[in-house]
PDB file of C-alpha atoms in Angstrom:
ATOM      1  CA  MET A1028     -13.635  12.054 -14.322  1.00  0.00           C
ATOM      2  CA  THR A1029     -10.402  14.376 -13.669  1.00  0.00           C
ATOM      3  CA  GLU A1030      -6.688  11.950 -13.532  1.00  0.00           C
ATOM      4  CA  ILE A1031      -5.022  12.597 -10.621  1.00  0.00           C
ATOM      5  CA  ALA A1032      -1.393  13.246 -10.358  1.00  0.00           C
ATOM      6  CA  ILE A1033       0.217  10.975  -8.061  1.00  0.00           C
ATOM      7  CA  PRO A1034       3.889  11.553  -7.001  1.00  0.00           C
ATOM      8  CA  ARG A1035       6.961   9.934  -8.358  1.00  0.00           C
ATOM      9  CA  PRO A1036       9.503  10.354  -6.852  1.00  0.00           C
ATOM     10  CA  THR A1037      13.269   9.055  -7.415  1.00  0.00           C
ATOM     11  CA  GLN A1038      15.500   8.816  -4.751  1.00  0.00           C
ATOM     12  CA  GLY A1039      15.071   9.961  -0.928  1.00  0.00           C
ATOM     13  CA  ASP A1040      15.345   8.495   2.044  1.00  0.00           C
ATOM     14  CA  VAL A1041      13.105   5.315   1.932  1.00  0.00           C
ATOM     15  CA  VAL A1042      11.649   6.344   5.609  1.00  0.00           C
ATOM     16  CA  GLN A1043      10.251   9.571   3.889  1.00  0.00           C
ATOM     17  CA  LEU A1044       9.171   8.540   0.847  1.00  0.00           C
ATOM     18  CA  ILE A1045       7.156   5.324   2.402  1.00  0.00           C
ATOM     19  CA  LEU A1046       5.889   8.207   5.244  1.00  0.00           C
ATOM     20  CA  ASP A1047       4.993  10.449   1.939  1.00  0.00           C
ATOM     21  CA  ASP A1048       3.143   8.143   0.146  1.00  0.00           C
ATOM     22  CA  HIS A1049       1.256   6.903   4.020  1.00  0.00           C
ATOM     23  CA  ARG A1050      -0.442  10.766   3.626  1.00  0.00           C
ATOM     24  CA  PHE A1051      -1.686  10.783  -0.147  1.00  0.00           C
ATOM     25  CA  PHE A1052      -3.219   7.597   1.297  1.00  0.00           C
ATOM     26  CA  GLU A1053      -4.760   9.406   4.126  1.00  0.00           C
ATOM     27  CA  ALA A1054      -5.668  12.105   1.415  1.00  0.00           C
ATOM     28  CA  LEU A1055      -7.230  10.002  -1.298  1.00  0.00           C
ATOM     29  CA  LEU A1056      -9.410   7.927   1.280  1.00  0.00           C
ATOM     30  CA  ARG A1057     -10.658  12.023   2.595  1.00  0.00           C
ATOM     31  CA  ASP A1058     -11.674  12.742  -0.591  1.00  0.00           C
ATOM     32  CA  LEU A1059     -13.845   9.259  -1.307  1.00  0.00           C
ATOM     33  CA  ARG A1060     -15.826   9.632   2.072  1.00  0.00           C
ATOM     34  CA  ASP A1061     -15.828  13.741  -0.098  1.00  0.00           C
ATOM     35  CA  VAL A1062     -20.038  13.687  -1.883  1.00  0.00           C
ATOM     36  CA  THR A1063     -18.178  16.188  -3.730  1.00  0.00           C
ATOM     37  CA  ALA A1064     -15.283  15.287  -4.509  1.00  0.00           C
ATOM     38  CA  ASP A1065     -14.681  13.147  -8.129  1.00  0.00           C
ATOM     39  CA  ARG A1066     -14.872   9.827  -6.501  1.00  0.00           C
ATOM     40  CA  GLU A1067     -13.435   8.052  -9.545  1.00  0.00           C
ATOM     41  CA  ALA A1068     -10.750   9.654 -10.055  1.00  0.00           C
ATOM     42  CA  ALA A1069      -9.917   9.938  -6.235  1.00  0.00           C
ATOM     43  CA  ARG A1070     -10.297   5.639  -6.907  1.00  0.00           C
ATOM     44  CA  ALA A1071      -8.216   5.660  -9.448  1.00  0.00           C
ATOM     45  CA  ALA A1072      -5.515   7.350  -7.896  1.00  0.00           C
ATOM     46  CA  LEU A1073      -5.436   5.480  -4.596  1.00  0.00           C
ATOM     47  CA  SER A1074      -5.869   1.951  -6.108  1.00  0.00           C
ATOM     48  CA  ALA A1075      -2.351   2.628  -8.538  1.00  0.00           C
ATOM     49  CA  VAL A1076      -0.614   3.719  -5.561  1.00  0.00           C
ATOM     50  CA  LEU A1077      -1.096   1.309  -2.933  1.00  0.00           C
ATOM     51  CA  ILE A1078      -0.186  -1.275  -4.860  1.00  0.00           C
ATOM     52  CA  ALA A1079       2.418   0.363  -6.242  1.00  0.00           C
ATOM     53  CA  HIS A1080       3.300   1.140  -2.441  1.00  0.00           C
ATOM     54  CA  GLY A1081       2.615  -2.275  -1.071  1.00  0.00           C
ATOM     55  CA  GLU A1082       4.077  -4.265  -4.100  1.00  0.00           C
ATOM     56  CA  ALA A1083       7.410  -2.902  -3.649  1.00  0.00           C
ATOM     57  CA  GLU A1084       7.593  -2.823  -0.200  1.00  0.00           C
ATOM     58  CA  GLU A1085       7.252  -6.007  -0.558  1.00  0.00           C
ATOM     59  CA  GLU A1086       9.787  -6.766  -3.155  1.00  0.00           C
ATOM     60  CA  LYS A1087      12.243  -3.955  -2.483  1.00  0.00           C
ATOM     61  CA  VAL A1088      12.518  -2.816   1.290  1.00  0.00           C
ATOM     62  CA  TYR A1089      11.000  -5.727   3.869  1.00  0.00           C
ATOM     63  CA  PRO A1090      13.653  -7.802   1.942  1.00  0.00           C
ATOM     64  CA  GLN A1091      16.913  -5.503   3.440  1.00  0.00           C
ATOM     65  CA  LEU A1092      14.791  -4.177   6.240  1.00  0.00           C
ATOM     66  CA  ARG A1093      15.715  -7.975   7.437  1.00  0.00           C
ATOM     67  CA  ARG A1094      18.824  -8.613   6.066  1.00  0.00           C
ATOM     68  CA  LYS A1095      19.947  -5.170   8.144  1.00  0.00           C
ATOM     69  CA  ASP A1096      18.313  -6.712  10.835  1.00  0.00           C
ATOM     70  CA  ALA A1097      16.190  -3.822  11.726  1.00  0.00           C
ATOM     71  CA  ILE A1098      12.810  -5.893  11.536  1.00  0.00           C
ATOM     72  CA  GLY A1099      12.164  -9.636  11.708  1.00  0.00           C
ATOM     73  CA  GLU A1100      10.861 -12.062   9.947  1.00  0.00           C
ATOM     74  CA  HIS A1101       7.580 -11.510  12.133  1.00  0.00           C
ATOM     75  CA  GLU A1102       7.468  -8.101  11.004  1.00  0.00           C
ATOM     76  CA  ALA A1103       7.692  -8.493   7.630  1.00  0.00           C
ATOM     77  CA  GLU A1104       5.061 -11.401   7.018  1.00  0.00           C
ATOM     78  CA  HIS A1105       2.501  -9.380   9.262  1.00  0.00           C
ATOM     79  CA  GLY A1106       3.163  -6.342   7.062  1.00  0.00           C
ATOM     80  CA  GLU A1107       2.821  -8.502   3.758  1.00  0.00           C
ATOM     81  CA  GLU A1108      -0.864 -10.156   5.343  1.00  0.00           C
ATOM     82  CA  GLU A1109      -2.479  -5.979   5.793  1.00  0.00           C
ATOM     83  CA  HIS A1110      -0.878  -5.576   2.075  1.00  0.00           C
ATOM     84  CA  ALA A1111      -2.914  -8.680   1.416  1.00  0.00           C
ATOM     85  CA  GLU A1112      -5.882  -7.764   4.085  1.00  0.00           C
ATOM     86  CA  GLY A1113      -5.762  -4.412   2.308  1.00  0.00           C
ATOM     87  CA  ASN A1114      -5.381  -5.095  -0.827  1.00  0.00           C
ATOM     88  CA  GLN A1115      -8.842  -7.092  -0.252  1.00  0.00           C
ATOM     89  CA  ALA A1116     -10.586  -4.182   1.064  1.00  0.00           C
ATOM     90  CA  LEU A1117      -9.668  -2.298  -2.362  1.00  0.00           C
ATOM     91  CA  LEU A1118     -10.632  -5.429  -4.458  1.00  0.00           C
ATOM     92  CA  HIS A1119     -13.858  -4.778  -3.526  1.00  0.00           C
ATOM     93  CA  LEU A1120     -13.597  -1.659  -3.408  1.00  0.00           C
ATOM     94  CA  LEU A1121     -13.073  -1.496  -7.489  1.00  0.00           C
ATOM     95  CA  GLU A1122     -15.846  -4.240  -7.667  1.00  0.00           C
ATOM     96  CA  CYS A1123     -18.351  -1.932  -6.570  1.00  0.00           C
ATOM     97  CA  LYS A1124     -20.055  -0.904 -10.001  1.00  0.00           C
ATOM     98  CA  GLY A1125     -20.502   3.247  -9.149  1.00  0.00           C
ATOM     99  CA  THR A1126     -19.505   5.780  -5.891  1.00  0.00           C
ATOM    100  CA  ASP A1127     -22.707   6.239  -5.317  1.00  0.00           C
ATOM    101  CA  THR A1128     -24.009   3.829  -2.541  1.00  0.00           C
ATOM    102  CA  GLN A1129     -24.130   2.422   0.282  1.00  0.00           C
ATOM    103  CA  LYS A1130     -21.783  -0.379  -1.108  1.00  0.00           C
ATOM    104  CA  PHE A1131     -19.099   2.038  -2.505  1.00  0.00           C
ATOM    105  CA  ASP A1132     -18.993   3.814   0.937  1.00  0.00           C
ATOM    106  CA  ASP A1133     -19.138   0.542   3.070  1.00  0.00           C
ATOM    107  CA  ALA A1134     -15.861  -0.802   0.764  1.00  0.00           C
ATOM    108  CA  VAL A1135     -14.656   3.229   0.936  1.00  0.00           C
ATOM    109  CA  GLU A1136     -14.632   2.707   5.106  1.00  0.00           C
ATOM    110  CA  ASP A1137     -13.187  -1.200   4.482  1.00  0.00           C
ATOM    111  CA  LEU A1138     -10.494  -0.280   2.733  1.00  0.00           C
ATOM    112  CA  ALA A1139      -9.960   2.341   5.627  1.00  0.00           C
ATOM    113  CA  THR A1140     -10.322   0.546   8.891  1.00  0.00           C
ATOM    114  CA  ALA A1141      -7.650  -2.377   7.096  1.00  0.00           C
ATOM    115  CA  LEU A1142      -5.580   1.170   5.551  1.00  0.00           C
ATOM    116  CA  ASN A1143      -4.635   3.124   8.917  1.00  0.00           C
ATOM    117  CA  HIS A1144      -4.530   0.440  10.685  1.00  0.00           C
ATOM    118  CA  HIS A1145      -1.695  -0.604   8.729  1.00  0.00           C
ATOM    119  CA  ILE A1146       0.184   2.628   8.547  1.00  0.00           C
ATOM    120  CA  GLY A1147      -0.067   2.752  12.243  1.00  0.00           C
ATOM    121  CA  GLU A1148       1.899  -0.510  13.174  1.00  0.00           C
ATOM    122  CA  GLU A1149       4.535  -0.186   9.878  1.00  0.00           C
ATOM    123  CA  GLU A1150       4.862   3.474  11.343  1.00  0.00           C
ATOM    124  CA  GLN A1151       5.983   1.984  14.384  1.00  0.00           C
ATOM    125  CA  THR A1152       7.261  -1.850  14.335  1.00  0.00           C
ATOM    126  CA  ILE A1153       9.139  -0.925  10.610  1.00  0.00           C
ATOM    127  CA  LEU A1154       9.552   2.890  10.072  1.00  0.00           C
ATOM    128  CA  ASN A1155      10.766   3.256  13.543  1.00  0.00           C
ATOM    129  CA  PRO A1156      13.934   0.917  13.505  1.00  0.00           C
ATOM    130  CA  ALA A1157      14.806   1.419   9.662  1.00  0.00           C
ATOM    131  CA  ARG A1158      15.763   4.775  11.573  1.00  0.00           C
ATOM    132  CA  THR A1159      17.093   3.675  13.731  1.00  0.00           C
ATOM    133  CA  GLU A1160      19.225   1.027  12.765  1.00  0.00           C
ATOM    134  CA  VAL A1161      19.703   1.379   9.220  1.00  0.00           C
ATOM    135  CA  GLY A1162      22.484   3.690   8.539  1.00  0.00           C
ATOM    136  CA  GLU A1163      22.014   6.917   6.392  1.00  0.00           C
ATOM    137  CA  GLN A1164      22.919   5.939   3.121  1.00  0.00           C
ATOM    138  CA  VAL A1165      21.153   2.274   2.898  1.00  0.00           C
ATOM    139  CA  ARG A1166      17.906   4.385   3.955  1.00  0.00           C
ATOM    140  CA  GLN A1167      18.968   6.461   0.785  1.00  0.00           C
ATOM    141  CA  ASP A1168      19.559   3.490  -1.476  1.00  0.00           C
ATOM    142  CA  LEU A1169      16.202   1.284  -0.144  1.00  0.00           C
ATOM    143  CA  GLY A1170      14.633   5.344  -1.357  1.00  0.00           C
ATOM    144  CA  SER A1171      15.989   4.948  -4.987  1.00  0.00           C
ATOM    145  CA  ALA A1172      15.080   1.740  -5.247  1.00  0.00           C
ATOM    146  CA  TRP A1173      11.256   1.508  -3.719  1.00  0.00           C
ATOM    147  CA  ALA A1174      11.201   4.512  -5.485  1.00  0.00           C
ATOM    148  CA  ALA A1175      11.880   2.482  -9.263  1.00  0.00           C
ATOM    149  CA  ARG A1176       9.879  -0.304  -8.603  1.00  0.00           C
ATOM    150  CA  ARG A1177       7.455   2.289  -7.751  1.00  0.00           C
ATOM    151  CA  SER A1178       7.047   3.907 -10.988  1.00  0.00           C
ATOM    152  CA  GLU A1179       8.201   1.109 -13.362  1.00  0.00           C
ATOM    153  CA  LEU A1180       4.628  -1.357 -11.390  1.00  0.00           C
ATOM    154  CA  LEU A1181       2.423   2.080 -12.157  1.00  0.00           C
ATOM    155  CA  ASP A1182       3.878   2.025 -15.658  1.00  0.00           C
ATOM    156  CA  GLN A1183       1.944  -1.117 -15.534  1.00  0.00           C
ATOM    157  CA  ASP A1184      -1.042  -0.352 -14.955  1.00  0.00           C
ATOM    158  CA  CYS A1185      -1.338  -2.051 -11.390  1.00  0.00           C
ATOM    159  CA  GLY A1186      -4.069   0.099 -10.584  1.00  0.00           C
ATOM    160  CA  SER A1187      -6.820  -2.475 -12.613  1.00  0.00           C
ATOM    161  CA  ILE A1188      -9.450  -4.529 -10.764  1.00  0.00           C
ATOM    162  CA  ALA A1189      -7.784  -7.514 -13.734  1.00  0.00           C
ATOM    163  CA  TYR A1190      -3.932  -6.960 -12.002  1.00  0.00           C
ATOM    164  CA  VAL A1191      -5.366  -6.278  -8.311  1.00  0.00           C
ATOM    165  CA  GLU A1192      -6.659 -10.192  -8.768  1.00  0.00           C
ATOM    166  CA  LYS A1193      -4.030 -10.891  -9.432  1.00  0.00           C
ATOM    167  CA  VAL A1194      -2.316  -9.745  -6.259  1.00  0.00           C
ATOM    168  CA  VAL A1195      -5.191 -10.980  -4.034  1.00  0.00           C
ATOM    169  CA  ALA A1196      -5.109 -14.438  -5.506  1.00  0.00           C
ATOM    170  CA  ARG A1197      -1.652 -15.171  -4.930  1.00  0.00           C
ATOM    171  CA  ALA A1198      -1.528 -13.860  -1.203  1.00  0.00           C
ATOM    172  CA  GLU A1199      -4.955 -16.020  -0.586  1.00  0.00           C
ATOM    173  CA  LYS A1200      -2.222 -19.010  -2.457  1.00  0.00           C
ATOM    174  CA  GLU A1201       0.653 -18.068   0.120  1.00  0.00           C
ATOM    175  CA  GLY A1202      -2.148 -18.215   2.821  1.00  0.00           C
ATOM    176  CA  LYS A1203      -1.807 -14.538   3.999  1.00  0.00           C
ATOM    177  CA  LEU A1204      -5.163 -14.011   3.305  1.00  0.00           C
ATOM    178  CA  PRO A1205      -7.589 -15.019   7.715  1.00  0.00           C
ATOM    179  CA  ASP A1206      -9.146 -17.701   7.246  1.00  0.00           C
ATOM    180  CA  ASP A1207     -12.178 -16.184   7.494  1.00  0.00           C
ATOM    181  CA  GLU A1208     -11.766 -14.341   4.131  1.00  0.00           C
ATOM    182  CA  ARG A1209     -10.952 -17.134   1.404  1.00  0.00           C
TER     183      ARG A1209
END
């Protein structure tokens, strides 16, 4: 397995940093669908960056955007619920023993569906208001805080199956997953 380098920005406009990760997710999903790609490396990279990205958003970005009235409680909660659903789909992908099975392909598509839905909604209902309702300096400060937390999580091996299991269990306990998924 060849390791895929995960970008580690340290600063920037939080909106652009999040968008950059979204495009990285999409590239990794393409690799996961490509039987000639190193699917194991793509799975490991996606797991790490997806968990770090979402956890950092929930801890550093969503609360600040709510305080600035850029987003409401509903948007933040909905974003967290969609993170939980994506993380659960990610866990199913990580539980696949190999990368050359129909179960793996199905798990990739389930994750892609959840992730693509979330990316579209987040870009429209959270990032657009952040662009227009939050000043440039606040977006820069948020970008630095988000990037630092994301890097901390990456350093903690947040993409491991054990870590993802804990994140999904916490979401279940907090009621962030639909009842039919529990």
